[in-house]
Amino acid sequence: MRKNLLILGLLVTGTPLFAQSIENTKVVLELENEPLEVCFKMIERQTGLLFCYIPDHVDRYTSVSLPKKRDRTVREVLEHVLKGTDLLFEQMNTQIVVYKRRPQEAPPETISGEVSDLRGRVMSDVNVMVHGTVFGTTTDREGRFSLVARPTDSLVFSYVGFKKVVVPVNTRTTMRVVMESEFPILKEVEVNAGYWKVSPREQTGNIVRIDKREISQQPVSNSLVALGGRMPGVFVQQLSGVPGGAVHIQIRGLNSLRPDGNYPMYIIDGVPYPSTTISAKDVSRGILPEGNPLNYINPEDIESIDILKDADATAIYGSRGANGVVLITTRKGVEGRTRVDVNAYQGVGQVTRTMELLNTQQWLEMRKEAFKNDGATMNSFNAPDLLVWDTTRYTDWQKKLIGGTAQISNIQASASGGNKYTQFLLSGGYYRETTVFPGDFSFRKGSVHMNLQHKTFDDRLNISLSTNSSFTNNYLPAEDQTRKALELAPNAPPIYNEDGKFNWANGTWINPFALLRQEYTSNGITSINSFRSTYEVVKNLRAIVSLGYNRISLEELQTEPISSHDPDQNRNGRSHFGNSRVNTVIVEPQLEYIAEINDEGKLHVLIGATHQKTDTKIMAMRGTGYEDDRLLNSEWAASAIHMMSSTDVEYQYNALFGRINYSWKRKYFVNLTGRRDGSSRFGPTRRFANFGAIGAAWIFSMEPFWGNRFTFLDFGKLRLSYGITGNDQIGDYGYLDIYTATQYGYDGQKGMLPEQLVNPDYSWEKNRKIEAALDLGLFSNRVMFNASYYHNRSSDQLVGYTLSVVTGYPSIQANLEAVVENKGWEFGLNTANVSRKNFTWKSSFNLTLPKNKLVSFPDLKSSNYASQYEVGKPITIQKKIHYTGVDPQTGVYTFEDLNGDGIFSSEDYQAKKKTGYDLYGGFQNIIRYKEWEFDFFFQFVKQAGYNYYALIQNLPGTRFYNQPIWIMDRWMNPGDIVKVQSFSQSSGKAFIAHINSMASDILISNATFVRLKNFSLSFHLKSQWLEKMKCRQGRIYIQGQNLLTFTDYLGPDPENMAEGALPPLRVISAGIDLTF
Amino acid sequence: MTFRISVLVLLWFLSSCESLIDVNPKGALTGATIYDDDKTAGQVLTGIYVKMVEAGFASGGSQGMNVLGGLSADELMHHNAELQDFQANALYPSHPLVKAALWEPAYKFIYYANALLQGLEHSTAISSAVRKQLEGEARFLRAFSFFYLTNLFGDVPLILGTDFRINQVFKRTPQSEVYEQIVADLRLAQELLPHDYALYGDKRIRPNRAAASALLARVFLYLKDWSGAETEATEVITNTALYGLVADLDEVFLANSREAVWQLGPVIPGINTHEGNVFILTGFPGVVSLQGSTVNACEEGDLRALHWISHIDLGGMRYYYPYKYKKRDHPEGEEITEYSMVLRLAELYLIRAEARTRQDKLEGAIADIDAIRQRAGLPLLQDTNPSITKSGLMQRIENERRIELMAEWGHRWLDLKRTGRVHEVLPGVKPGWQATDVLYPIPQSEMDANPNLKPQNPGY
């Protein structure tokens, strides 16, 4: 058993008693001119003791002899065979360490030398100490030093902001020491590049990372939410405050004209993970129209999230890298004494923003005026609010329906530890979040995470296994109550009659609390398993196998009880059932070769293959005719069951990939990546394609010419990358001439009809990416600055090519010669403002300036997309009738009649406004003072979006919708210059103007916001307290999410910009984190 | 050793790339396999019926010919903004319903029928009996769809294949050629389809030979081939073993009634027929109601005014509605009692009456009309006016058709158009009427996608 001799340092510790001691373990040995190693081997075989030595030291002794004798102890044997050699031995546990006798203590000598940094600049005032002593000196202005030390000593060089250097003296009397800066912010934590890891210093591509610290200080149930605003080029939008709600993430803009073609690729521990919800939409539509599968993962099980952006980073993912790649790494066991960590917090959440709506008096004024303006007569059908309902009532429906407080509890416990060879981590978590809706709705998530890693003593074989399982239960109202909360009239009737039953006010309203009886429940099980093994076949060459298996399954139920309906309607109960699952299996064998070439060069080669298979099954059924509400959860009790939708598809994917990375002199880096992909989503002749990229980096600050010229600049790197990636996010079987069953049957038989026109010739969307970037470290690396410019063009857009429907279908899937361009600047600035022992203050700022443009689109005018896009404009352009204000004479909205024909139609559409962002970023400050740590983070987005007018069908005066208070500033008399047209209860010219306004750009307005996204204050428990508590570390904290929002947005929340979806919650939590 | 194994594994991956990514869709068949089997080939046809009833011009619902045609004529009144332009004869090329309800579904059914006909042609596995049956039905349905297309839009692309590369640049085919194809398809259907409904379990929900003859009689009437119309109508009328006028007006539209030549069966759960669902009013009308003028057009004592028209009084207004179908919806567990009537015997009497009048066979024409009048409880022409003139008889037939076929398949609209009477009747009741309104516009997006469809119909 060969083993590196690092263990020598431990020899100073004493040798306690062992069960198997060399003093009393006996062996029978006879040797005649055998190598010393053979002797060791024989002892190992007979005793189970292991030898530990440097082969070079032992190999010299090729012939030792030992006469046969019974019952010799191991010590006796070793003393005999080692006599006359320069080797000594000592037992440590079950190992016998054989080491070289130290030379005799030599007399101290004067040692002198020079210290410089990586760029050759001399360093003064560097501390030089003799290790383990108090003797030392500092370097002078020329970076020179001299001191006295023995050959057995080591010298320790230290300087603020630089890595400590330890140099053994040995026989030297002069030395040149090069110190490397510590990059206090650009930490040498390697980022995950997918199939390999790379240090930020040597990175050629654009990879950004967020780690556990930043994720765990945000009380969120979906880790993607925690990314918002923290990374340049990564735009995150939380679409709903309902637990389990959707989160959109866009990496460097929208590349595809297909809304479904803009998801990044998610990979958890090497296994691809679905990017879209697997929920059966027919069941979950009302409450979770989108959802996001990362909700099933416990954020506390995540060690880091790395986002790959440019060609150099994403090309290794070939046809799936176009929209960027999100790599999620789960926590791994760490060597050392077993650590038990317990973290628990409790929080409360409320919606971030509500709207100021009309009160009863204003409502009545609006309604009466509307009738007057229209010259209409009220009757119980068109004015129940005025004629039937109590006009003195007032209810704040926002408070009633979405004004509750969500209780959030989270507890997490983990144990981790292990030795140098085997490490483990076990962790369990439980998360519970109630809702702001009335009722005992809640989302619960339990998770178990396990990681086991092992490597052999010789470090040749490494194996690692991770499994992550979660169990979620989401119990919610079937409908998001936000819309109702904004729309209900302020004088709507009381919820209950005096007898405690639901009040239906003679059928003049739909009782919102009765509707709350309609519920949605989902039960999900998610399991993510990955195994990785690497084996060093020969020196520098390693064979790697990664295996992964993911499964998500989801059962959903949405009920519509009899009691949720007006009894006069005499309706039976209904239920919707959903049953879905996604399985992914992936196998990735790889070979990796790493070699040093001529001292200064380093070559890193990787080739690998992928085979992936994903099958997805989603099914929705409706059961009708239930006679009793208690039976709604059973398919069996329905009098009829209808299949609503069923998806059962399989996706297979194969690839061969490779990477060649060469670095020279630690300052020039070239990285070539390539992938050949085959995907079952394309026809047999178009299945395979090649993707690749080249990236290069140059650390110019290490060049001699840079020398001492710019002393404030410590680190400077230029990066360039270019490459092609693809996008295969398109439905399965699109190239096949398939016939599927019709939803309904005829005369007891289902129909089978052709699904689509067949084009076997379509293929990937291609995304050509270029990036140039500059990284700078200034003022002893206290300021780190980076800037990237990217320019991506996505071509061969996979869109439905418009056809005349006489062909049977309105379009055929084809690669259109349309090109979408995304370009922009990304900036990051990290500063260490103050770094003292008791007080540190760090800031980090990021800013993204993106631009999106439709560069070309052949025959756009005659395509289905004519009313949607315009060449030269962003693809988020909204072609609308242009709104020109309220006419002071007529009092109604006016619009620009482009073709002058007096009516407003699609011919009057203009591309004047767009939705989406122009700029976004974040600003974080971390302040530590003694035991206190204070962290706050602002997110800012400059954007436009659909406003209140689009969200609620805004016709002030109509009976169905309450209105924001500002509509009281309406037109009343000729000459009034106002923003809101005259009230109408849905007829006349104001109604027509309203209909036109729904197709106009009045719907789009500024939605810029600045948000105090996160705030965290922690107190690290003092060591004397910790001792009493038998704790190693401890922390008490308060955290807040979405605390303050500054915006002019005309609507509830500028982040989700939706009236039908609950705004994100403002959460405040307090917790404790203890490590034993 | 391990090294060799890993290289082998890699090589295996390389060599087997192609086969590893072959997928077979589940729950679906491909065009290559569906026509290998009698049953699955038959399901293609079933699918067409499903789609016909689900939505569009043949559904009987709010997008059906019964509603849209009725509005374009003087029969119905709209209560839904989307339908206003039909009633006002103010359609425009980008009107959503022109494409979504009429043009697109018709071409969809034609595509399905063409795909089926092509599949049958290439298949060797289908039994000859099934082949005959499927071809007959497919040709019938194709002719049926083209009949409505050409009557609504005039010259329309006569698509008889499935190759989108050809179809997407297709020009409009003159109406006469479209009719030639309709007649040819129906002639073949007559030969291929069975004489009775035994094959359909005695349900009249798929066309048989008589259905082909009935549609052919109508086509000949529209083509002014009077003797052809008479012959075809006679063939059905004389088949008394299967067909007869149902004496009780409340039973005419029942499932498999003796008057039915072809009905469409139920598809969507929860409703009986779309007609009943859309027409019968239980509150304020949301789609259409019946024009008062239609009600007034009934003669004194016409039983149809009592049995086939009903009304509801709301907010001081009386709303009339067609009440041929009695069931508004279909409660769970109850039996379906009504089917959507497509072709029925009464129409054939009226076709023959008109054809005979045109051929100056007035006596026979009077007898045919009297068959209808008798059931409606009206005095017979034979008794009251036996010496009625030809033009008087034509007027009688027009009135009779207006009431008898009221709110069915847009008969009134197509009748007024084919006789040219539209230019006399509608200007008086439709303020914005223009002569060019007789044809609906070709959908704008269609002409954008295929400029060969130009020119647009006049007036748009």
mmCIF file of N, CA, C and O in Angstrom, chain A residues 438-503:
data_model
loop_
_atom_site.group_PDB
_atom_site.id
_atom_site.type_symbol
_atom_site.label_atom_id
_atom_site.label_comp_id
_atom_site.label_asym_id
_atom_site.label_seq_id
_atom_site.Cartn_x
_atom_site.Cartn_y
_atom_site.Cartn_z
ATOM 1 N N PRO A 438 -58.090 33.516 2.802
ATOM 2 C CA PRO A 438 -58.795 33.033 3.987
ATOM 3 C C PRO A 438 -58.914 31.506 3.931
ATOM 4 O O PRO A 438 -59.117 30.939 2.860
ATOM 5 N N GLY A 439 -58.788 30.867 5.060
ATOM 6 C CA GLY A 439 -58.856 29.406 5.082
ATOM 7 C C GLY A 439 -57.523 28.817 5.483
ATOM 8 O O GLY A 439 -56.526 29.524 5.588
ATOM 9 N N ASP A 440 -57.513 27.511 5.732
ATOM 10 C CA ASP A 440 -56.294 26.896 6.254
ATOM 11 C C ASP A 440 -55.466 26.262 5.140
ATOM 12 O O ASP A 440 -55.038 25.131 5.228
ATOM 13 N N PHE A 441 -55.275 27.007 4.067
ATOM 14 C CA PHE A 441 -54.485 26.497 2.953
ATOM 15 C C PHE A 441 -52.999 26.520 3.303
ATOM 16 O O PHE A 441 -52.551 27.367 4.066
ATOM 17 N N SER A 442 -52.267 25.591 2.734
ATOM 18 C CA SER A 442 -50.829 25.598 3.012
ATOM 19 C C SER A 442 -50.066 24.788 1.981
ATOM 20 O O SER A 442 -50.618 23.950 1.274
ATOM 21 N N PHE A 443 -48.803 25.088 1.933
ATOM 22 C CA PHE A 443 -47.861 24.337 1.103
ATOM 23 C C PHE A 443 -46.858 23.703 2.051
ATOM 24 O O PHE A 443 -46.336 24.362 2.939
ATOM 25 N N ARG A 444 -46.638 22.409 1.906
ATOM 26 C CA ARG A 444 -45.688 21.749 2.785
ATOM 27 C C ARG A 444 -44.685 20.974 1.945
ATOM 28 O O ARG A 444 -45.045 20.394 0.920
ATOM 29 N N LYS A 445 -43.467 21.003 2.402
ATOM 30 C CA LYS A 445 -42.423 20.310 1.650
ATOM 31 C C LYS A 445 -41.482 19.634 2.640
ATOM 32 O O LYS A 445 -40.951 20.268 3.546
ATOM 33 N N GLY A 446 -41.320 18.364 2.484
ATOM 34 C CA GLY A 446 -40.346 17.645 3.294
ATOM 35 C C GLY A 446 -39.269 17.150 2.357
ATOM 36 O O GLY A 446 -39.557 16.775 1.219
ATOM 37 N N SER A 447 -38.025 17.171 2.820
ATOM 38 C CA SER A 447 -36.991 16.722 1.907
ATOM 39 C C SER A 447 -35.913 15.966 2.655
ATOM 40 O O SER A 447 -35.654 16.204 3.837
ATOM 41 N N VAL A 448 -35.318 15.045 1.955
ATOM 42 C CA VAL A 448 -34.206 14.270 2.502
ATOM 43 C C VAL A 448 -33.092 14.321 1.475
ATOM 44 O O VAL A 448 -33.335 14.094 0.289
ATOM 45 N N HIS A 449 -31.914 14.641 1.951
ATOM 46 C CA HIS A 449 -30.793 14.723 1.025
ATOM 47 C C HIS A 449 -29.633 13.906 1.576
ATOM 48 O O HIS A 449 -29.396 13.895 2.783
ATOM 49 N N MET A 450 -28.950 13.212 0.696
ATOM 50 C CA MET A 450 -27.859 12.373 1.150
ATOM 51 C C MET A 450 -26.729 12.445 0.142
ATOM 52 O O MET A 450 -26.976 12.455 -1.057
ATOM 53 N N ASN A 451 -25.538 12.499 0.658
ATOM 54 C CA ASN A 451 -24.383 12.461 -0.236
ATOM 55 C C ASN A 451 -23.308 11.616 0.410
ATOM 56 O O ASN A 451 -23.059 11.684 1.614
ATOM 57 N N LEU A 452 -22.685 10.805 -0.408
ATOM 58 C CA LEU A 452 -21.626 9.942 0.088
ATOM 59 C C LEU A 452 -20.501 10.016 -0.930
ATOM 60 O O LEU A 452 -20.728 9.878 -2.126
ATOM 61 N N GLN A 453 -19.281 10.247 -0.411
ATOM 62 C CA GLN A 453 -18.152 10.314 -1.330
ATOM 63 C C GLN A 453 -17.039 9.460 -0.776
ATOM 64 O O GLN A 453 -16.823 9.418 0.438
ATOM 65 N N HIS A 454 -16.373 8.818 -1.673
ATOM 66 C CA HIS A 454 -15.269 7.989 -1.210
ATOM 67 C C HIS A 454 -14.161 8.038 -2.237
ATOM 68 O O HIS A 454 -14.389 8.099 -3.431
ATOM 69 N N LYS A 455 -12.934 8.034 -1.695
ATOM 70 C CA LYS A 455 -11.837 7.825 -2.626
ATOM 71 C C LYS A 455 -10.868 6.842 -1.996
ATOM 72 O O LYS A 455 -10.795 6.711 -0.767
ATOM 73 N N THR A 456 -10.159 6.141 -2.844
ATOM 74 C CA THR A 456 -9.237 5.144 -2.325
ATOM 75 C C THR A 456 -7.980 5.839 -1.835
ATOM 76 O O THR A 456 -7.730 7.008 -2.150
ATOM 77 N N PHE A 457 -7.178 5.102 -1.055
ATOM 78 C CA PHE A 457 -5.960 5.689 -0.481
ATOM 79 C C PHE A 457 -5.033 6.216 -1.547
ATOM 80 O O PHE A 457 -4.387 7.223 -1.387
ATOM 81 N N ASP A 458 -5.008 5.516 -2.652
ATOM 82 C CA ASP A 458 -4.091 5.962 -3.702
ATOM 83 C C ASP A 458 -4.709 7.057 -4.560
ATOM 84 O O ASP A 458 -4.122 7.485 -5.536
ATOM 85 N N ASP A 459 -5.927 7.475 -4.210
ATOM 86 C CA ASP A 459 -6.575 8.570 -4.902
ATOM 87 C C ASP A 459 -6.894 8.242 -6.361
ATOM 88 O O ASP A 459 -7.145 9.118 -7.153
ATOM 89 N N ARG A 460 -6.873 6.978 -6.698
ATOM 90 C CA ARG A 460 -7.127 6.666 -8.103
ATOM 91 C C ARG A 460 -8.609 6.514 -8.388
ATOM 92 O O ARG A 460 -9.059 6.815 -9.488
ATOM 93 N N LEU A 461 -9.337 6.044 -7.415
ATOM 94 C CA LEU A 461 -10.766 5.843 -7.635
ATOM 95 C C LEU A 461 -11.551 6.793 -6.740
ATOM 96 O O LEU A 461 -11.328 6.864 -5.538
ATOM 97 N N ASN A 462 -12.439 7.536 -7.350
ATOM 98 C CA ASN A 462 -13.318 8.428 -6.604
ATOM 99 C C ASN A 462 -14.745 8.059 -6.925
ATOM 100 O O ASN A 462 -15.102 7.945 -8.101
ATOM 101 N N ILE A 463 -15.566 7.914 -5.923
ATOM 102 C CA ILE A 463 -16.972 7.682 -6.217
ATOM 103 C C ILE A 463 -17.814 8.632 -5.372
ATOM 104 O O ILE A 463 -17.436 9.003 -4.264
ATOM 105 N N SER A 464 -18.916 9.008 -5.922
ATOM 106 C CA SER A 464 -19.784 9.942 -5.228
ATOM 107 C C SER A 464 -21.222 9.621 -5.577
ATOM 108 O O SER A 464 -21.549 9.334 -6.721
ATOM 109 N N LEU A 465 -22.052 9.632 -4.564
ATOM 110 C CA LEU A 465 -23.464 9.341 -4.780
ATOM 111 C C LEU A 465 -24.272 10.424 -4.082
ATOM 112 O O LEU A 465 -24.017 10.739 -2.928
ATOM 113 N N SER A 466 -25.232 10.986 -4.792
ATOM 114 C CA SER A 466 -26.120 11.966 -4.164
ATOM 115 C C SER A 466 -27.554 11.583 -4.455
ATOM 116 O O SER A 466 -27.885 11.232 -5.584
ATOM 117 N N THR A 467 -28.359 11.644 -3.455
ATOM 118 C CA THR A 467 -29.788 11.460 -3.701
ATOM 119 C C THR A 467 -30.532 12.559 -2.972
ATOM 120 O O THR A 467 -30.164 12.959 -1.880
ATOM 121 N N ASN A 468 -31.537 13.030 -3.629
ATOM 122 C CA ASN A 468 -32.338 14.097 -3.047
ATOM 123 C C ASN A 468 -33.795 13.749 -3.303
ATOM 124 O O ASN A 468 -34.199 13.537 -4.431
ATOM 125 N N SER A 469 -34.546 13.662 -2.236
ATOM 126 C CA SER A 469 -35.959 13.328 -2.397
ATOM 127 C C SER A 469 -36.788 14.379 -1.706
ATOM 128 O O SER A 469 -36.418 14.869 -0.640
ATOM 129 N N SER A 470 -37.877 14.733 -2.320
ATOM 130 C CA SER A 470 -38.748 15.677 -1.641
ATOM 131 C C SER A 470 -40.194 15.253 -1.806
ATOM 132 O O SER A 470 -40.554 14.580 -2.773
ATOM 133 N N PHE A 471 -40.957 15.647 -0.840
ATOM 134 C CA PHE A 471 -42.369 15.310 -0.812
ATOM 135 C C PHE A 471 -43.111 16.606 -0.585
ATOM 136 O O PHE A 471 -42.874 17.294 0.390
ATOM 137 N N THR A 472 -43.954 16.964 -1.536
ATOM 138 C CA THR A 472 -44.657 18.233 -1.378
ATOM 139 C C THR A 472 -46.156 17.992 -1.334
ATOM 140 O O THR A 472 -46.678 17.097 -1.986
ATOM 141 N N ASN A 473 -46.785 18.815 -0.548
ATOM 142 C CA ASN A 473 -48.239 18.809 -0.502
ATOM 143 C C ASN A 473 -48.670 20.251 -0.613
ATOM 144 O O ASN A 473 -48.298 21.080 0.205
ATOM 145 N N ASN A 474 -49.412 20.538 -1.663
ATOM 146 C CA ASN A 474 -49.841 21.914 -1.868
ATOM 147 C C ASN A 474 -51.356 21.948 -1.819
ATOM 148 O O ASN A 474 -52.024 21.316 -2.630
ATOM 149 N N TYR A 475 -51.869 22.638 -0.857
ATOM 150 C CA TYR A 475 -53.312 22.698 -0.652
ATOM 151 C C TYR A 475 -53.727 24.155 -0.776
ATOM 152 O O TYR A 475 -53.348 24.983 0.046
ATOM 153 N N LEU A 476 -54.439 24.474 -1.833
ATOM 154 C CA LEU A 476 -54.706 25.870 -2.176
ATOM 155 C C LEU A 476 -56.148 26.028 -2.640
ATOM 156 O O LEU A 476 -56.806 25.043 -2.981
ATOM 157 N N PRO A 477 -56.617 27.281 -2.685
ATOM 158 C CA PRO A 477 -57.916 27.477 -3.339
ATOM 159 C C PRO A 477 -57.773 27.141 -4.830
ATOM 160 O O PRO A 477 -56.674 27.266 -5.386
ATOM 161 N N ALA A 478 -58.858 26.732 -5.453
ATOM 162 C CA ALA A 478 -58.774 26.369 -6.864
ATOM 163 C C ALA A 478 -58.542 27.588 -7.746
ATOM 164 O O ALA A 478 -58.044 27.477 -8.855
ATOM 165 N N GLU A 479 -58.935 28.763 -7.242
ATOM 166 C CA GLU A 479 -58.744 29.988 -8.011
ATOM 167 C C GLU A 479 -57.907 30.951 -7.201
ATOM 168 O O GLU A 479 -58.122 31.110 -5.998
ATOM 169 N N ASP A 480 -57.005 31.621 -7.860
ATOM 170 C CA ASP A 480 -56.292 32.710 -7.221
ATOM 171 C C ASP A 480 -57.311 33.813 -6.918
ATOM 172 O O ASP A 480 -58.060 34.223 -7.797
ATOM 173 N N GLN A 481 -57.360 34.269 -5.695
ATOM 174 C CA GLN A 481 -58.406 35.214 -5.281
ATOM 175 C C GLN A 481 -58.090 36.657 -5.642
ATOM 176 O O GLN A 481 -58.884 37.557 -5.389
ATOM 177 N N THR A 482 -56.915 36.896 -6.220
ATOM 178 C CA THR A 482 -56.476 38.274 -6.434
ATOM 179 C C THR A 482 -57.421 39.044 -7.350
ATOM 180 O O THR A 482 -57.764 40.195 -7.095
ATOM 181 N N ARG A 483 -57.847 38.369 -8.418
ATOM 182 C CA ARG A 483 -58.724 39.049 -9.366
ATOM 183 C C ARG A 483 -60.023 39.474 -8.681
ATOM 184 O O ARG A 483 -60.456 40.619 -8.774
ATOM 185 N N LYS A 484 -60.612 38.544 -7.957
ATOM 186 C CA LYS A 484 -61.852 38.847 -7.233
ATOM 187 C C LYS A 484 -61.632 40.002 -6.257
ATOM 188 O O LYS A 484 -62.471 40.893 -6.125
ATOM 189 N N ALA A 485 -60.500 39.974 -5.569
ATOM 190 C CA ALA A 485 -60.231 40.989 -4.561
ATOM 191 C C ALA A 485 -60.199 42.383 -5.181
ATOM 192 O O ALA A 485 -60.586 43.369 -4.557
ATOM 193 N N LEU A 486 -59.731 42.470 -6.415
ATOM 194 C CA LEU A 486 -59.635 43.774 -7.063
ATOM 195 C C LEU A 486 -60.931 44.174 -7.741
ATOM 196 O O LEU A 486 -61.183 45.343 -7.964
ATOM 197 N N GLU A 487 -61.731 43.179 -8.095
ATOM 198 C CA GLU A 487 -62.878 43.488 -8.931
ATOM 199 C C GLU A 487 -64.195 43.670 -8.189
ATOM 200 O O GLU A 487 -65.072 44.385 -8.654
ATOM 201 N N LEU A 488 -64.351 43.011 -7.058
ATOM 202 C CA LEU A 488 -65.649 43.051 -6.393
ATOM 203 C C LEU A 488 -66.038 44.472 -5.994
ATOM 204 O O LEU A 488 -65.204 45.253 -5.526
ATOM 205 N N ALA A 489 -67.302 44.769 -6.174
ATOM 206 C CA ALA A 489 -67.803 46.101 -5.810
ATOM 207 C C ALA A 489 -67.673 46.285 -4.300
ATOM 208 O O ALA A 489 -67.870 45.344 -3.537
ATOM 209 N N PRO A 490 -67.367 47.515 -3.873
ATOM 210 C CA PRO A 490 -67.167 47.725 -2.432
ATOM 211 C C PRO A 490 -68.439 47.507 -1.623
ATOM 212 O O PRO A 490 -68.367 47.236 -0.434
ATOM 213 N N ASN A 491 -69.604 47.608 -2.273
ATOM 214 C CA ASN A 491 -70.832 47.380 -1.514
ATOM 215 C C ASN A 491 -71.430 46.006 -1.808
ATOM 216 O O ASN A 491 -72.626 45.799 -1.634
ATOM 217 N N ALA A 492 -70.587 45.078 -2.290
ATOM 218 C CA ALA A 492 -71.082 43.731 -2.559
ATOM 219 C C ALA A 492 -71.678 43.165 -1.273
ATOM 220 O O ALA A 492 -71.283 43.555 -0.169
ATOM 221 N N PRO A 493 -72.626 42.253 -1.403
ATOM 222 C CA PRO A 493 -73.396 41.790 -0.235
ATOM 223 C C PRO A 493 -72.536 41.091 0.808
ATOM 224 O O PRO A 493 -71.399 40.701 0.532
ATOM 225 N N PRO A 494 -73.105 40.920 2.018
ATOM 226 C CA PRO A 494 -72.377 40.174 3.052
ATOM 227 C C PRO A 494 -72.197 38.712 2.617
ATOM 228 O O PRO A 494 -72.993 38.187 1.837
ATOM 229 N N ILE A 495 -71.162 38.100 3.150
ATOM 230 C CA ILE A 495 -70.832 36.745 2.730
ATOM 231 C C ILE A 495 -71.843 35.736 3.266
ATOM 232 O O ILE A 495 -72.226 34.805 2.578
ATOM 233 N N TYR A 496 -72.241 35.944 4.503
ATOM 234 C CA TYR A 496 -73.140 34.978 5.119
ATOM 235 C C TYR A 496 -74.492 35.613 5.413
ATOM 236 O O TYR A 496 -74.590 36.806 5.706
ATOM 237 N N ASN A 497 -75.518 34.790 5.332
ATOM 238 C CA ASN A 497 -76.832 35.191 5.821
ATOM 239 C C ASN A 497 -76.829 35.128 7.341
ATOM 240 O O ASN A 497 -75.891 34.616 7.947
ATOM 241 N N GLU A 498 -77.930 35.573 7.902
ATOM 242 C CA GLU A 498 -78.001 35.520 9.358
ATOM 243 C C GLU A 498 -77.971 34.091 9.877
ATOM 244 O O GLU A 498 -77.504 33.813 10.976
ATOM 245 N N ASP A 499 -78.458 33.151 9.050
ATOM 246 C CA ASP A 499 -78.450 31.755 9.490
ATOM 247 C C ASP A 499 -77.089 31.103 9.309
ATOM 248 O O ASP A 499 -76.935 29.904 9.514
ATOM 249 N N GLY A 500 -76.087 31.884 8.893
ATOM 250 C CA GLY A 500 -74.737 31.347 8.764
ATOM 251 C C GLY A 500 -74.473 30.670 7.423
ATOM 252 O O GLY A 500 -73.379 30.193 7.173
ATOM 253 N N LYS A 501 -75.480 30.664 6.556
ATOM 254 C CA LYS A 501 -75.269 30.058 5.242
ATOM 255 C C LYS A 501 -74.780 31.126 4.265
ATOM 256 O O LYS A 501 -74.940 32.324 4.492
ATOM 257 N N PHE A 502 -74.198 30.650 3.150
ATOM 258 C CA PHE A 502 -73.712 31.607 2.160
ATOM 259 C C PHE A 502 -74.851 32.449 1.619
ATOM 260 O O PHE A 502 -75.935 31.952 1.337
ATOM 261 N N ASN A 503 -74.551 33.724 1.484
ATOM 262 C CA ASN A 503 -75.526 34.652 0.949
ATOM 263 C C ASN A 503 -75.321 34.752 -0.564
ATOM 264 O O ASN A 503 -74.240 35.102 -1.035
#
